[in-house]
C-alpha positions in Angstrom: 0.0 0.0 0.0 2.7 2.5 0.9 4.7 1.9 -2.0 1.4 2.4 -4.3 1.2 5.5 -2.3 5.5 6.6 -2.6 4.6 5.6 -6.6 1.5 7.6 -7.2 3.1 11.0 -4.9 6.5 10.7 -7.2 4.6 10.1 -10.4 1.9 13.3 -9.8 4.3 15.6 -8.7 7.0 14.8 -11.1 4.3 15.0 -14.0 3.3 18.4 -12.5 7.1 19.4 -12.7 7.2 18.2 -16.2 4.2 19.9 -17.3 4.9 23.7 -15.8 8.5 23.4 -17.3 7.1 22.2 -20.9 4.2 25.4 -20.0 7.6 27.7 -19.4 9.4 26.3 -22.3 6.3 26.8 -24.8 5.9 31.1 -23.3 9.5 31.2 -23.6 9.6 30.4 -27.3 6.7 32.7 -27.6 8.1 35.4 -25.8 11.5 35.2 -27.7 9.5 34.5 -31.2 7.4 37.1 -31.0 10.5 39.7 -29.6 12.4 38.6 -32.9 9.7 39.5 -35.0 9.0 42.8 -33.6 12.9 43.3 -34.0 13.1 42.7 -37.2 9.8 43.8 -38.4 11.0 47.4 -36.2 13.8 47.0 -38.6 11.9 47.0 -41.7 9.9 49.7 -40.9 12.8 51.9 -40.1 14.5 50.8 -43.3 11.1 51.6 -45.1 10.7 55.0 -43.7 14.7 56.3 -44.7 14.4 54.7 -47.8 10.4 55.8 -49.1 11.4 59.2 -50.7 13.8 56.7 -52.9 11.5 54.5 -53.8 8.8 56.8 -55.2 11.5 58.5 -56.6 13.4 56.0 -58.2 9.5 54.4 -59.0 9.0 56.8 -62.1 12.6 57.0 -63.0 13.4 53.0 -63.3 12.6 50.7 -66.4 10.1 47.9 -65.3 10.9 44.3 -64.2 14.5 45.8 -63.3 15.1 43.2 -60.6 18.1 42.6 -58.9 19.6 39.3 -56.9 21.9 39.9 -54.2 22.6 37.1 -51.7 25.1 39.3 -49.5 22.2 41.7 -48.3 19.8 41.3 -45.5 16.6 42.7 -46.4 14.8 42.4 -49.6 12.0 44.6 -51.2 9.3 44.7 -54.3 8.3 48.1 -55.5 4.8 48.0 -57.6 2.8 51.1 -59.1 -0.2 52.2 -59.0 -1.8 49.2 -61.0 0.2 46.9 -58.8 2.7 45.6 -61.8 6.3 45.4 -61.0 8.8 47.9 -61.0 11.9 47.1 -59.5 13.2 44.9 -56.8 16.4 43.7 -54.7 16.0 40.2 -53.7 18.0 38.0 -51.4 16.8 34.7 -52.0 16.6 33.8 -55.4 13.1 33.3 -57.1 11.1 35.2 -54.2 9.9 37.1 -56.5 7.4 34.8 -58.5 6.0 33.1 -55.2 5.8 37.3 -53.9 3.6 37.6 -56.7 1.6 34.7 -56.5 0.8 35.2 -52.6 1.6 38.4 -51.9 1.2 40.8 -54.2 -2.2 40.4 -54.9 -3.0 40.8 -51.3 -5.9 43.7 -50.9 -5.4 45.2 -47.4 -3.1 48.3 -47.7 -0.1 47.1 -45.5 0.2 44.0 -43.3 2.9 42.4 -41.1 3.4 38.5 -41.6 5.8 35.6 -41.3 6.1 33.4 -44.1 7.8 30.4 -45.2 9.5 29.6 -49.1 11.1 26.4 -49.1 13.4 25.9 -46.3 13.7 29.8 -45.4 11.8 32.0 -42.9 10.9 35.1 -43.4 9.1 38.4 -42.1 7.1 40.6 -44.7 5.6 44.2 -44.6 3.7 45.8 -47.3 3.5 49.8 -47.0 1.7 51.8 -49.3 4.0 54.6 -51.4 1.9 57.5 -50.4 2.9 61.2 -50.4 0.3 63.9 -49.3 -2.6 61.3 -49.7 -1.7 60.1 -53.2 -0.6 56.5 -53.4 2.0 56.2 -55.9 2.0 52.6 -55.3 3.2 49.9 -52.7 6.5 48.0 -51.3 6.9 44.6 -50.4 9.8 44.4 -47.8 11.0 41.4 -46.4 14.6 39.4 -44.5 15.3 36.2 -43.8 14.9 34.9 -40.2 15.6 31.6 -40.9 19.2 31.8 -38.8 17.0 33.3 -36.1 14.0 30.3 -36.1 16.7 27.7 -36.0 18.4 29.1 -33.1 15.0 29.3 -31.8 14.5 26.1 -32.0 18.0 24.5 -31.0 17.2 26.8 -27.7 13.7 25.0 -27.0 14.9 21.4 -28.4 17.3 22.1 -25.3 15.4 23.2 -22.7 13.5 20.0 -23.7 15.7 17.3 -23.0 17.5 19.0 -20.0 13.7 19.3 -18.9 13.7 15.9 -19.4 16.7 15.2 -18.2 16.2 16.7 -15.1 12.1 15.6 -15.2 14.2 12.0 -14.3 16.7 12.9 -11.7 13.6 14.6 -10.2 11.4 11.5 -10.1 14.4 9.7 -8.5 15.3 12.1 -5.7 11.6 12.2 -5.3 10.9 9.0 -4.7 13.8 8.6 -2.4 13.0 11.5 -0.1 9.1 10.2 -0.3 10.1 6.6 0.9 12.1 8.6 3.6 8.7 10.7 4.5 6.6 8.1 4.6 8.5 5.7 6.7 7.7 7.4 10.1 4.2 7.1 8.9 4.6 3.5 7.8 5.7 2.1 11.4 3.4 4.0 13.2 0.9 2.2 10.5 2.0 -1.1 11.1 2.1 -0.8 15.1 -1.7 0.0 14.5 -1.9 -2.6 12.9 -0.2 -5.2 15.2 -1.8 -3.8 18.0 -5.5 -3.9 16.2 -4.7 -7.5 15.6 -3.3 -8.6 18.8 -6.2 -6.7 20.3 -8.3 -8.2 18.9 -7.0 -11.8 19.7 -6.6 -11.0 23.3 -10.1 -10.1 23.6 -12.1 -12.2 21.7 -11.3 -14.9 24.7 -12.7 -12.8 28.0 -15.7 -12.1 25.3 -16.7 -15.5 25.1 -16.1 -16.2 28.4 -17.8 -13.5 29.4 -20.6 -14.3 27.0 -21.1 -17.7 28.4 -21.2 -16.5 31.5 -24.5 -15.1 31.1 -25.7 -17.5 29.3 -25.0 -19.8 31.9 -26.1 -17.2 34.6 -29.9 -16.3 32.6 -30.3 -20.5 32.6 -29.3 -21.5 36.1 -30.6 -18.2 38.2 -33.5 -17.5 35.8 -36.3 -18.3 38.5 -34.1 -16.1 40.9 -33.9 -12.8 39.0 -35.7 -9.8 38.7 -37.7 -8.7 35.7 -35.5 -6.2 36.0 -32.5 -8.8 36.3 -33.1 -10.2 33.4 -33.4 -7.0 31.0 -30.1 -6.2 32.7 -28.6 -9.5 31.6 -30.4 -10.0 28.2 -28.9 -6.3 27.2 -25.4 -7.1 28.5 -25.6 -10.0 26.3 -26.9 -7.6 23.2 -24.1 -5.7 24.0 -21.5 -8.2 23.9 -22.4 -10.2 20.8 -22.2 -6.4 19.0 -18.6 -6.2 20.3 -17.6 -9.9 19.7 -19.4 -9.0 15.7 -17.0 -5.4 15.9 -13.8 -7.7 17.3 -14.0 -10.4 14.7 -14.4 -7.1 11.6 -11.3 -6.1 12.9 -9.2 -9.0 12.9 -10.7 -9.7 9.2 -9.5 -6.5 8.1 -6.6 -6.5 10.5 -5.6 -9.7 8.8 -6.5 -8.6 5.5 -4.1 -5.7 5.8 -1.4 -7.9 6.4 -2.1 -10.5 4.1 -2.7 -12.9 5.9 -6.6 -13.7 4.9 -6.8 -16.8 3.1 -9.0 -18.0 0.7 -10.0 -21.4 -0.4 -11.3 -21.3 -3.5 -13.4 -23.4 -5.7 -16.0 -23.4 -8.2 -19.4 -23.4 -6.8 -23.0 -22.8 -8.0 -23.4 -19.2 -7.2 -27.4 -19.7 -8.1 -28.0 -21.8 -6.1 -26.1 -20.7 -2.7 -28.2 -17.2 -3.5 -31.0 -19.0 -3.8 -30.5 -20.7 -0.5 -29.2 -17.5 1.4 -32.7 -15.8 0.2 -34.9 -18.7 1.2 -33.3 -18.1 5.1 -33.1 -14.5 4.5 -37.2 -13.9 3.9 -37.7 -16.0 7.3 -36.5 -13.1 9.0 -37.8 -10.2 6.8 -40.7 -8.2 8.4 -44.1 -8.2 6.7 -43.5 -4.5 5.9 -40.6 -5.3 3.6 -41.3 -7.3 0.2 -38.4 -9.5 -1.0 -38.0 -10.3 -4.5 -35.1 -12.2 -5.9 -34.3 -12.6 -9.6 -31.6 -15.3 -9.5 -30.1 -17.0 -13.0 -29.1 -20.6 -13.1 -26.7 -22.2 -13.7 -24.2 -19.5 -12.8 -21.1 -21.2 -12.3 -18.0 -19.2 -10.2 -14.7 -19.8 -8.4 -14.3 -18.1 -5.3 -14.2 -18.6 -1.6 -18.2 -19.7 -0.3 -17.9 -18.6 3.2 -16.4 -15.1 2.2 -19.1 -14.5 -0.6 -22.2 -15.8 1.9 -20.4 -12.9 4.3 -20.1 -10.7 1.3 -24.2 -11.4 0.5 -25.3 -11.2 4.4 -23.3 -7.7 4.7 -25.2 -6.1 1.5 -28.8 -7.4 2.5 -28.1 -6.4 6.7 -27.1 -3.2 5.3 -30.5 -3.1 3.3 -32.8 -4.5 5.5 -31.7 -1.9 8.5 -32.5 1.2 6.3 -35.5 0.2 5.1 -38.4 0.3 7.2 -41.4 -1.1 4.8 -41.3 -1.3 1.0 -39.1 -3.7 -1.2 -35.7 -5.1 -1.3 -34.3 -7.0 -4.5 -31.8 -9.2 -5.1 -30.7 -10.5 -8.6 -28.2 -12.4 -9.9 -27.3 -12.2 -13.7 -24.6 -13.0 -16.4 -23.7 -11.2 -19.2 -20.8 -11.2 -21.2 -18.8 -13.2 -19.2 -19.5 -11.0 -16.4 -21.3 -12.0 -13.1 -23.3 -9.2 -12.0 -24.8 -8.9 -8.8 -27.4 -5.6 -7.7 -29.2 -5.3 -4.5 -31.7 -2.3 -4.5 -33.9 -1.1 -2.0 -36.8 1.8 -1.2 -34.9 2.8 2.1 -33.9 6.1 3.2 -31.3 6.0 1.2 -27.7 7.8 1.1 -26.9 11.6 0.5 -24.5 12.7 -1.9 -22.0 14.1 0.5 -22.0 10.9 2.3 -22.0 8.3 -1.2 -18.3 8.7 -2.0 -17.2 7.7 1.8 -20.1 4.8 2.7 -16.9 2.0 1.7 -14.8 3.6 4.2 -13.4 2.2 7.9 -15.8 3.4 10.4 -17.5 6.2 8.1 -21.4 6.3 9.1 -23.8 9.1 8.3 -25.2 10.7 10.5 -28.7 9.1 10.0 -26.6 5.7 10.3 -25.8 6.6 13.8 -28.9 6.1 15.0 -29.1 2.3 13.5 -25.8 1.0 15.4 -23.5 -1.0 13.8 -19.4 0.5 13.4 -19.1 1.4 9.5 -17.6 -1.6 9.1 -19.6 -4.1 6.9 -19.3 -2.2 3.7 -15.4 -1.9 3.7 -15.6 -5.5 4.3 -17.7 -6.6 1.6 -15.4 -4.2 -0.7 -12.3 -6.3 0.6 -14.0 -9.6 0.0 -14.8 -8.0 -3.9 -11.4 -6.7 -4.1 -10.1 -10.3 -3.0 -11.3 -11.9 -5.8 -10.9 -9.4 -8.4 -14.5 -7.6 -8.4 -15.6 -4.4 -8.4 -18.5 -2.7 -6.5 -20.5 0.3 -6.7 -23.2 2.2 -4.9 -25.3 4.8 -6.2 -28.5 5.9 -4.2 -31.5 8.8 -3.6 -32.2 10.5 -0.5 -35.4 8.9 0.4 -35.5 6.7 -2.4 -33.5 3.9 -1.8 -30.4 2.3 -2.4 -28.4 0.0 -5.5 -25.4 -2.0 -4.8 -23.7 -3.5 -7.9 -20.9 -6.2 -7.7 -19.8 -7.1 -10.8 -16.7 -10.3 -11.2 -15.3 -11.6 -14.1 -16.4 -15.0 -14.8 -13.1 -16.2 -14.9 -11.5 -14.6 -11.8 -7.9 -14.9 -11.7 -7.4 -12.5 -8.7 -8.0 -14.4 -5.3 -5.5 -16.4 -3.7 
């Protein structure tokens, strides 16, 4: 149980590590991305507004489709007129030009600021109108080539990845060390609970009996000797102790259970028909306010341990019969898809929502569960006994309008020991 728990602790908070780092990572590259690209799109603009006066003027003094290629420079540009055809250009990558003018070029918005990709190169791109006292004498394309600045970009991140990675491990491993260290105080104190919960429970389930016998033997022999009153007295002591010997014996199963030391004999039995018998004795003590209905398949064959799966039946119909003053209680017993599926509903009072997640917990009652005795311990049991052989149960109930309990094992259960 504890290691589940070291496991589970390293694994979430290492996980949580990981993912604010990758979180970090991912707003760093954004950050830095988008500080580039204001950079260099700052840079463009600058270069746009010393150089505009040239361009106009160099626009009516130019021949057309006078472009030039020049590898050595950083920023490239495409002058159009007034009817958007070329003029003159500088380019830095060769062939810009046509895919400019097939995706660029015929762009409508007046100016724009993008990032763009042609074939293995990066780029940032402005268009400006060529305007000068509110006439447009045309438009320039400018552009440079980040593709030195994305790959470093990238290198950075790919980086921050694996050390994140990287140290994502040494993390986990540190973790769980210092965990197993944390939790080791809190083990031993565990297992002394434990041990003593067990040993308790041994030591008194001797006096009990004893005790038990005792009057027993005392209500037979002295019964024409005591009181009325005597005997109430006697009877309730009694009551009382059969409730503790019923609370000692819980313990020791779960005491046991914790330290694996329940064993279980399994076989293949007739599950229909040990339901059907634990129903027949069942009704003789159901009250004529309560109508019991069972829906039982035959033939339901299933390999498990009898006197743990009679307990596991008795728990979920007690349970049922003490909330539920008058109406109906079913039981059924089904099979499908290789599934044995067990439900036991009622018309009781039923379980709040705040309570429902908690009802298969140690010594958890509701507060209307107070009043019906018992220790909140029969459900954990009857999940232990599921859990033993590899089953799974659930609860799901109204306020006021009963109760369903579902156990559902696999036909071939492999689990139990």
């Amino acid at each position: 149980m504890f290691n589940q728990v070291k496991t589970k602790l390293t694994i979430l908070f290492t996980l949580s590590l990981l993912c604010l780092l990758i979180i970090f990572i991912g707003l760093l590259y954004y950050l830095i991305s988008r500080e580039i690209n204001d950079k260099e799109a700052g840079e463009l603009l600058l270069y746009f507004k010393e150089e505009k006066s040239d361009f106009i003027e160099d626009l009516y003094e130019n021949e057309r489709l006078r472009l030039k290629y020049d590898p050595n420079q950083t920023m490239f540009y495409y002058v159009f007129n007034q009817q958007g055809e070329f003029v003159y250009g500088k380019e830095t990558i060769q062939y810009l030009y046509s895919w400019i003018e097939q995706n660029e070029k015929t762009n409508n918005v007046d100016s724009f600021t993008k990032r763009a990709d042609f074939k293995q190169n990066h780029l940032i791109l402005i268009k400006k109108p060529l305007k000068i006292n509110e006439y447009t004498h045309g438009f320039v394309i400018l552009g440079m080539d980040i593709t030195g600045e994305k790959h470093l970009i990238q290198k950075i991140a790919w980086t921050l990845i694996v050390l994140t990675l990287l140290f994502s491990l040494v993390y986990a491993f540190l973790g769980n060390y210092f965990a197993g260290q944390v939790i080791k105080p809190i083990k031993n104190a565990f297992h002394k609970q434990e041990q003593f919960v067990s040993d308790a429970s041994h030591e008194l389930r001797t006096p009990l009996s004893i005790f038990y016998s005792s009057i027993d033997l005392l209500m037979k022999e002295e019964k024409d000797n005591l009181s009325p009153f005597g005997k109430e007295v006697l009877q309730d002591a009694k009551t009382e102790v059969s409730l503790m010997k019923g609370l000692i014996n819980h313990l020791l199963f779960l005491a046991r259970n914790d330290r694996n030391q329940l064993l279980y004999e399994m076989k293949k039995i007739n599950l229909s028909d040990l339901f059907a018998s634990l129903s027949i004795r069942f009704s003789r003590i159901i009250p004529n306010t309560i109508q019991f209905n069972q829906i039982i398949q035959s033939e339901i064959y299933f390999t498990c341990d009898e006197v743990r799966i009679q307990q596991l039946f008795y728990i979920l119909l007690d349970n049922a019969l003490r909330y539920t003053k008058e109406g109906t209680i079913t039981v059924s017993l089904t099979l499908k898809t290789e599934k044995i599926i067990i439900t036991l509903k009622d018309t009781g009072c039923g379980i709040s929502p705040h309570d429902l997640p908690h009802i298969f917990d140690r010594f958890y009652r509701a507060d209307f569960a107070r009043e019906k005795g018992g220790a909140g311990l029969g459900l954990s049991i009857a999940k232990t006994i599921v859990t033993a052989h590899g089953g799974e149960i659930y609860a799901s109930s109204h306020k006021e309008k009963g109760s369903l309990f579902t156990v559902i094992f696999e036909r071939e259960n492999k689990e139990a020991s």
